[in-house]
Amino acid sequence: MKKQTKAIRTQTKKSQYREHSTPLYLTSSFTFDSAEQGRALFAEEEEGNIYSRFSNPNVSEFVEKVCMLENAEEGIATATGMAAVFASMGALLKSGDHIVACRALFGSAHQIISQILPKWGITYTYLDANASEAEWEAAIQPNTGAPAARMVYLETPSNPGLELVDLEMLGRLKQKYGFILSVDNCFATPILQTPIDFGADLSIHSATKYMDGQGRVLGGIIVGRADLMAPIRFFARHTGPSLSPFNAWVLSKSLETLDLRMERHCRNALQLAEALEQHPDVKAVHYPFLPSHPQFELAKRQMSAGGAIVTFEVDGGFERVKELYNNLTIVSLSSNLGDTRTIVTNPFTTTHSKLKPQEKESLGITEGLIRVSVGLEDIDDLIKDFTQAIAKSAEVLQTTER
């Protein structure tokens, strides 16, 4: 069977009630048939549910589906995407270790790497997404007092600049140096990109985004090599970033339509990006499947479509952005993404506001940058809405300048 069929047909075993759709298992704990079974479950001699902080049928179904979509051996679900990022690092890194990361990261991931991990004696090196293989190799090896990399962590495409990292190249370096290659695959989803196929050891998602797809629940997931999942599972079991059974049930059902939704998301995003690129009042447009994207060829090699995020920049700074927002009639204003509804945010003042000015500058996060999470609305309506809002904001800017 193909993946889309498996995503729909994978379910927990039916109960005595012969339900067609997986029921909710809203229970904090599970009973034992005997004292001996309880002993065997805790000794991990027998597989089964003990406590929903450890495992739950709804959570297990969700994990099984994502492992199948990502070609991963095992996985674990968490309460949020950032809980997944932190659990993967907290479980696998120790004092004295070194992490090499792509500079273009979501703000909270940057804070973990630059503010939290150093408190435990874990050092880091940042590289630009478009760094050469030689530059990546130099950073991974012992250098300027830093030890060899224990982990390489990255997002591709990145948030919010939509920069790409060559996964095949890092897969080669991983085979040579033996570090853990961990990829945040949230923007691409396993429908558009499977990092494990390029040599990644872990693939991480904020399931809050496209896996849910309708802005309803929070969730995260880590999938990958079984030997790495064992310490991550231990870490999560004892620190408690558990995904709720209800959220897991919602997410598992949502995976049944992920392929269908991503097809429409990507088609809308490409058409919007093309329209914005032709707009005379738009300074720059970034989208991986636009020929003007500097990594267009790489995007086509490692992604099946360009994703649902478009970023564009306007002159006039944040004042222009505010006017543009005021004139949008359909689009939602939120820092979230991955919804059926199109959402815009200004990373400079929201998701990446805690970055230092020089960090924002190095990532191209300007006051006039707008990140668009393109939804499933009619594309003609979206293009009209953005076109008129951009034009009206330009008029206000010209009035101010006079």
PDB file of C-alpha atoms in Angstrom, residues 24-221:
ATOM      1  CA  LEU A  24     -10.797   8.290  22.513  1.00  0.00           C
ATOM      2  CA  TYR A  25      -8.866   6.724  25.385  1.00  0.00           C
ATOM      3  CA  LEU A  26      -9.291   9.491  27.941  1.00  0.00           C
ATOM      4  CA  THR A  27      -7.771   7.663  30.881  1.00  0.00           C
ATOM      5  CA  SER A  28      -4.817   8.585  33.041  1.00  0.00           C
ATOM      6  CA  SER A  29      -3.878   4.969  33.794  1.00  0.00           C
ATOM      7  CA  PHE A  30      -4.438   1.345  32.794  1.00  0.00           C
ATOM      8  CA  THR A  31      -5.155  -1.730  34.899  1.00  0.00           C
ATOM      9  CA  PHE A  32      -3.205  -4.992  35.141  1.00  0.00           C
ATOM     10  CA  ASP A  33      -4.747  -8.420  34.749  1.00  0.00           C
ATOM     11  CA  SER A  34      -2.513  -9.666  37.542  1.00  0.00           C
ATOM     12  CA  ALA A  35       0.340  -8.696  39.841  1.00  0.00           C
ATOM     13  CA  GLU A  36       2.667 -10.621  37.539  1.00  0.00           C
ATOM     14  CA  GLN A  37       1.554  -8.593  34.509  1.00  0.00           C
ATOM     15  CA  GLY A  38       2.197  -5.373  36.419  1.00  0.00           C
ATOM     16  CA  ARG A  39       5.708  -6.553  37.254  1.00  0.00           C
ATOM     17  CA  ALA A  40       6.354  -7.612  33.642  1.00  0.00           C
ATOM     18  CA  LEU A  41       5.123  -4.285  32.231  1.00  0.00           C
ATOM     19  CA  PHE A  42       7.346  -2.231  34.519  1.00  0.00           C
ATOM     20  CA  ALA A  43      10.278  -4.540  33.815  1.00  0.00           C
ATOM     21  CA  GLU A  44       9.631  -3.964  30.071  1.00  0.00           C
ATOM     22  CA  GLU A  45       9.329  -7.714  29.544  1.00  0.00           C
ATOM     23  CA  GLU A  46       5.828  -7.188  28.180  1.00  0.00           C
ATOM     24  CA  GLU A  47       4.575  -4.367  25.966  1.00  0.00           C
ATOM     25  CA  GLY A  48       1.480  -2.514  27.072  1.00  0.00           C
ATOM     26  CA  ASN A  49       0.050   0.656  28.530  1.00  0.00           C
ATOM     27  CA  ILE A  50       0.698   1.597  32.163  1.00  0.00           C
ATOM     28  CA  TYR A  51       0.136   5.337  32.464  1.00  0.00           C
ATOM     29  CA  SER A  52      -0.763   7.929  29.845  1.00  0.00           C
ATOM     30  CA  ARG A  53       2.367   9.925  30.629  1.00  0.00           C
ATOM     31  CA  PHE A  54       4.265   6.913  29.234  1.00  0.00           C
ATOM     32  CA  SER A  55       1.953   5.705  26.465  1.00  0.00           C
ATOM     33  CA  ASN A  56      -1.670   5.701  25.366  1.00  0.00           C
ATOM     34  CA  PRO A  57      -3.431   3.974  22.435  1.00  0.00           C
ATOM     35  CA  ASN A  58      -4.333   7.292  20.773  1.00  0.00           C
ATOM     36  CA  VAL A  59      -0.758   8.558  21.065  1.00  0.00           C
ATOM     37  CA  SER A  60       0.648   5.256  19.808  1.00  0.00           C
ATOM     38  CA  GLU A  61      -1.566   5.364  16.712  1.00  0.00           C
ATOM     39  CA  PHE A  62      -0.412   8.896  15.898  1.00  0.00           C
ATOM     40  CA  VAL A  63       3.258   7.958  16.338  1.00  0.00           C
ATOM     41  CA  GLU A  64       2.866   4.854  14.185  1.00  0.00           C
ATOM     42  CA  LYS A  65       1.426   6.911  11.338  1.00  0.00           C
ATOM     43  CA  VAL A  66       4.191   9.526  11.439  1.00  0.00           C
ATOM     44  CA  CYS A  67       6.891   6.837  11.562  1.00  0.00           C
ATOM     45  CA  MET A  68       5.348   5.307   8.469  1.00  0.00           C
ATOM     46  CA  LEU A  69       5.217   8.649   6.634  1.00  0.00           C
ATOM     47  CA  GLU A  70       8.813   9.541   7.600  1.00  0.00           C
ATOM     48  CA  ASN A  71      10.316   6.058   6.998  1.00  0.00           C
ATOM     49  CA  ALA A  72      11.424   6.052  10.652  1.00  0.00           C
ATOM     50  CA  GLU A  73      12.004   3.102  12.950  1.00  0.00           C
ATOM     51  CA  GLU A  74      10.422   4.522  16.102  1.00  0.00           C
ATOM     52  CA  GLY A  75       9.039   7.740  17.529  1.00  0.00           C
ATOM     53  CA  ILE A  76       7.669   9.585  20.513  1.00  0.00           C
ATOM     54  CA  ALA A  77       5.006  12.298  20.685  1.00  0.00           C
ATOM     55  CA  THR A  78       5.203  15.349  22.933  1.00  0.00           C
ATOM     56  CA  ALA A  79       2.922  18.118  24.144  1.00  0.00           C
ATOM     57  CA  THR A  80       4.354  20.727  21.745  1.00  0.00           C
ATOM     58  CA  GLY A  81       6.855  21.061  18.943  1.00  0.00           C
ATOM     59  CA  MET A  82       9.335  22.845  21.200  1.00  0.00           C
ATOM     60  CA  ALA A  83       9.028  20.033  23.748  1.00  0.00           C
ATOM     61  CA  ALA A  84      10.090  17.690  20.939  1.00  0.00           C
ATOM     62  CA  VAL A  85      13.076  19.887  20.039  1.00  0.00           C
ATOM     63  CA  PHE A  86      14.175  20.161  23.673  1.00  0.00           C
ATOM     64  CA  ALA A  87      13.670  16.461  24.445  1.00  0.00           C
ATOM     65  CA  SER A  88      15.811  15.455  21.459  1.00  0.00           C
ATOM     66  CA  MET A  89      18.646  17.701  22.659  1.00  0.00           C
ATOM     67  CA  GLY A  90      18.261  17.138  26.391  1.00  0.00           C
ATOM     68  CA  ALA A  91      18.272  13.380  25.973  1.00  0.00           C
ATOM     69  CA  LEU A  92      21.205  13.085  23.588  1.00  0.00           C
ATOM     70  CA  LEU A  93      23.596  15.887  24.637  1.00  0.00           C
ATOM     71  CA  LYS A  94      25.699  16.115  27.789  1.00  0.00           C
ATOM     72  CA  SER A  95      28.127  18.568  29.344  1.00  0.00           C
ATOM     73  CA  GLY A  96      31.135  19.034  27.090  1.00  0.00           C
ATOM     74  CA  ASP A  97      29.239  18.234  23.893  1.00  0.00           C
ATOM     75  CA  HIS A  98      29.110  20.564  20.920  1.00  0.00           C
ATOM     76  CA  ILE A  99      26.148  21.235  18.632  1.00  0.00           C
ATOM     77  CA  VAL A 100      26.460  22.720  15.141  1.00  0.00           C
ATOM     78  CA  ALA A 101      23.288  24.376  13.907  1.00  0.00           C
ATOM     79  CA  CYS A 102      22.025  26.343  10.980  1.00  0.00           C
ATOM     80  CA  ARG A 103      21.817  30.025  11.908  1.00  0.00           C
ATOM     81  CA  ALA A 104      18.312  30.314  10.440  1.00  0.00           C
ATOM     82  CA  LEU A 105      16.197  28.857  13.248  1.00  0.00           C
ATOM     83  CA  PHE A 106      12.848  29.450  14.876  1.00  0.00           C
ATOM     84  CA  GLY A 107      13.305  31.891  17.759  1.00  0.00           C
ATOM     85  CA  SER A 108      12.627  29.383  20.560  1.00  0.00           C
ATOM     86  CA  ALA A 109      15.054  26.846  19.102  1.00  0.00           C
ATOM     87  CA  HIS A 110      17.681  29.593  19.013  1.00  0.00           C
ATOM     88  CA  GLN A 111      17.003  30.382  22.674  1.00  0.00           C
ATOM     89  CA  ILE A 112      17.446  26.737  23.678  1.00  0.00           C
ATOM     90  CA  ILE A 113      20.749  26.452  21.840  1.00  0.00           C
ATOM     91  CA  SER A 114      22.175  29.823  22.812  1.00  0.00           C
ATOM     92  CA  GLN A 115      20.725  30.382  26.303  1.00  0.00           C
ATOM     93  CA  ILE A 116      19.717  27.075  27.912  1.00  0.00           C
ATOM     94  CA  LEU A 117      22.181  24.444  26.676  1.00  0.00           C
ATOM     95  CA  PRO A 118      25.272  26.554  27.542  1.00  0.00           C
ATOM     96  CA  LYS A 119      24.181  26.492  31.199  1.00  0.00           C
ATOM     97  CA  TRP A 120      24.864  22.748  31.074  1.00  0.00           C
ATOM     98  CA  GLY A 121      28.258  23.130  29.428  1.00  0.00           C
ATOM     99  CA  ILE A 122      27.031  22.420  25.890  1.00  0.00           C
ATOM    100  CA  THR A 123      28.624  24.712  23.310  1.00  0.00           C
ATOM    101  CA  TYR A 124      27.414  25.614  19.849  1.00  0.00           C
ATOM    102  CA  THR A 125      28.489  26.899  16.440  1.00  0.00           C
ATOM    103  CA  TYR A 126      26.156  28.545  13.932  1.00  0.00           C
ATOM    104  CA  LEU A 127      26.541  28.337  10.163  1.00  0.00           C
ATOM    105  CA  ASP A 128      24.656  30.002   7.345  1.00  0.00           C
ATOM    106  CA  ALA A 129      22.177  27.753   5.562  1.00  0.00           C
ATOM    107  CA  ASN A 130      24.054  28.135   2.281  1.00  0.00           C
ATOM    108  CA  ALA A 131      27.453  27.320   3.805  1.00  0.00           C
ATOM    109  CA  SER A 132      29.601  25.097   1.601  1.00  0.00           C
ATOM    110  CA  GLU A 133      30.351  21.473   2.358  1.00  0.00           C
ATOM    111  CA  ALA A 134      33.885  22.496   3.341  1.00  0.00           C
ATOM    112  CA  GLU A 135      32.507  25.062   5.812  1.00  0.00           C
ATOM    113  CA  TRP A 136      30.150  22.521   7.359  1.00  0.00           C
ATOM    114  CA  GLU A 137      32.985  19.996   7.597  1.00  0.00           C
ATOM    115  CA  ALA A 138      35.281  22.531   9.273  1.00  0.00           C
ATOM    116  CA  ALA A 139      32.608  23.366  11.857  1.00  0.00           C
ATOM    117  CA  ILE A 140      31.842  19.710  12.570  1.00  0.00           C
ATOM    118  CA  GLN A 141      35.479  18.797  13.250  1.00  0.00           C
ATOM    119  CA  PRO A 142      37.309  19.990  16.408  1.00  0.00           C
ATOM    120  CA  ASN A 143      37.988  23.702  15.908  1.00  0.00           C
ATOM    121  CA  THR A 144      39.000  26.788  17.883  1.00  0.00           C
ATOM    122  CA  GLY A 145      38.799  24.917  21.150  1.00  0.00           C
ATOM    123  CA  ALA A 146      35.380  23.336  20.459  1.00  0.00           C
ATOM    124  CA  PRO A 147      35.090  19.530  20.361  1.00  0.00           C
ATOM    125  CA  ALA A 148      33.783  17.617  17.366  1.00  0.00           C
ATOM    126  CA  ALA A 149      30.059  17.999  16.836  1.00  0.00           C
ATOM    127  CA  ARG A 150      27.870  15.543  18.707  1.00  0.00           C
ATOM    128  CA  MET A 151      24.783  16.835  16.877  1.00  0.00           C
ATOM    129  CA  VAL A 152      23.950  18.880  13.800  1.00  0.00           C
ATOM    130  CA  TYR A 153      20.539  20.524  14.035  1.00  0.00           C
ATOM    131  CA  LEU A 154      18.735  22.450  11.315  1.00  0.00           C
ATOM    132  CA  GLU A 155      15.456  23.525   9.756  1.00  0.00           C
ATOM    133  CA  THR A 156      14.918  23.216   6.039  1.00  0.00           C
ATOM    134  CA  PRO A 157      13.142  25.235   4.783  1.00  0.00           C
ATOM    135  CA  SER A 158      13.985  27.661   7.573  1.00  0.00           C
ATOM    136  CA  ASN A 159      11.683  29.931   9.543  1.00  0.00           C
ATOM    137  CA  PRO A 160      11.084  32.623   8.337  1.00  0.00           C
ATOM    138  CA  GLY A 161      13.610  33.112   5.530  1.00  0.00           C
ATOM    139  CA  LEU A 162      12.862  29.857   3.666  1.00  0.00           C
ATOM    140  CA  GLU A 163      16.544  29.053   3.310  1.00  0.00           C
ATOM    141  CA  LEU A 164      17.430  25.453   2.514  1.00  0.00           C
ATOM    142  CA  VAL A 165      20.205  23.192   3.737  1.00  0.00           C
ATOM    143  CA  ASP A 166      21.549  20.431   1.500  1.00  0.00           C
ATOM    144  CA  LEU A 167      20.437  17.238   3.282  1.00  0.00           C
ATOM    145  CA  GLU A 168      22.298  14.910   0.946  1.00  0.00           C
ATOM    146  CA  MET A 169      25.552  16.759   1.675  1.00  0.00           C
ATOM    147  CA  LEU A 170      25.055  16.558   5.443  1.00  0.00           C
ATOM    148  CA  GLY A 171      24.141  12.895   5.100  1.00  0.00           C
ATOM    149  CA  ARG A 172      27.563  12.305   3.541  1.00  0.00           C
ATOM    150  CA  LEU A 173      29.310  14.182   6.343  1.00  0.00           C
ATOM    151  CA  LYS A 174      27.344  12.238   8.952  1.00  0.00           C
ATOM    152  CA  GLN A 175      28.613   8.967   7.499  1.00  0.00           C
ATOM    153  CA  LYS A 176      32.158  10.317   7.733  1.00  0.00           C
ATOM    154  CA  TYR A 177      32.059  11.841  11.226  1.00  0.00           C
ATOM    155  CA  GLY A 178      29.281   9.988  13.049  1.00  0.00           C
ATOM    156  CA  PHE A 179      27.371  12.937  14.513  1.00  0.00           C
ATOM    157  CA  ILE A 180      23.592  12.876  15.082  1.00  0.00           C
ATOM    158  CA  LEU A 181      21.790  14.617  12.225  1.00  0.00           C
ATOM    159  CA  SER A 182      18.532  16.128  13.506  1.00  0.00           C
ATOM    160  CA  VAL A 183      16.163  17.929  11.128  1.00  0.00           C
ATOM    161  CA  ASP A 184      13.134  20.062  11.922  1.00  0.00           C
ATOM    162  CA  ASN A 185      10.852  18.998   9.061  1.00  0.00           C
ATOM    163  CA  CYS A 186       7.840  21.044  10.139  1.00  0.00           C
ATOM    164  CA  PHE A 187       7.585  23.380   7.134  1.00  0.00           C
ATOM    165  CA  ALA A 188       7.956  20.629   4.538  1.00  0.00           C
ATOM    166  CA  THR A 189       5.978  17.891   6.333  1.00  0.00           C
ATOM    167  CA  PRO A 190       6.710  14.240   5.444  1.00  0.00           C
ATOM    168  CA  ILE A 191       4.507  14.703   2.387  1.00  0.00           C
ATOM    169  CA  LEU A 192       7.028  17.018   0.706  1.00  0.00           C
ATOM    170  CA  GLN A 193      10.331  15.855   2.237  1.00  0.00           C
ATOM    171  CA  THR A 194      11.649  12.880   4.214  1.00  0.00           C
ATOM    172  CA  PRO A 195      15.011  13.807   5.774  1.00  0.00           C
ATOM    173  CA  ILE A 196      15.680  10.240   6.928  1.00  0.00           C
ATOM    174  CA  ASP A 197      15.906   9.204   3.259  1.00  0.00           C
ATOM    175  CA  PHE A 198      18.867  11.616   2.940  1.00  0.00           C
ATOM    176  CA  GLY A 199      20.649  10.233   6.006  1.00  0.00           C
ATOM    177  CA  ALA A 200      19.062  12.157   8.896  1.00  0.00           C
ATOM    178  CA  ASP A 201      18.826  10.300  12.213  1.00  0.00           C
ATOM    179  CA  LEU A 202      15.881  12.273  13.598  1.00  0.00           C
ATOM    180  CA  SER A 203      12.984  14.156  12.026  1.00  0.00           C
ATOM    181  CA  ILE A 204      11.109  16.556  14.299  1.00  0.00           C
ATOM    182  CA  HIS A 205       7.756  18.286  13.902  1.00  0.00           C
ATOM    183  CA  SER A 206       5.537  20.790  15.561  1.00  0.00           C
ATOM    184  CA  ALA A 207       2.375  18.787  14.931  1.00  0.00           C
ATOM    185  CA  THR A 208       0.488  21.943  15.887  1.00  0.00           C
ATOM    186  CA  LYS A 209       1.114  23.153  12.351  1.00  0.00           C
ATOM    187  CA  TYR A 210       0.277  21.171   9.214  1.00  0.00           C
ATOM    188  CA  MET A 211      -0.248  17.825  10.896  1.00  0.00           C
ATOM    189  CA  ASP A 212      -3.266  19.329  12.650  1.00  0.00           C
ATOM    190  CA  GLY A 213      -3.839  21.846   9.891  1.00  0.00           C
ATOM    191  CA  GLN A 214      -6.812  23.613  11.423  1.00  0.00           C
ATOM    192  CA  GLY A 215      -5.399  25.520  14.382  1.00  0.00           C
ATOM    193  CA  ARG A 216      -7.034  23.335  17.024  1.00  0.00           C
ATOM    194  CA  VAL A 217      -4.472  21.516  19.165  1.00  0.00           C
ATOM    195  CA  LEU A 218      -0.833  21.573  20.251  1.00  0.00           C
ATOM    196  CA  GLY A 219       1.533  18.675  19.696  1.00  0.00           C
ATOM    197  CA  GLY A 220       5.025  17.619  18.725  1.00  0.00           C
ATOM    198  CA  ILE A 221       6.768  14.476  17.564  1.00  0.00           C
TER     199      ILE A 221
END
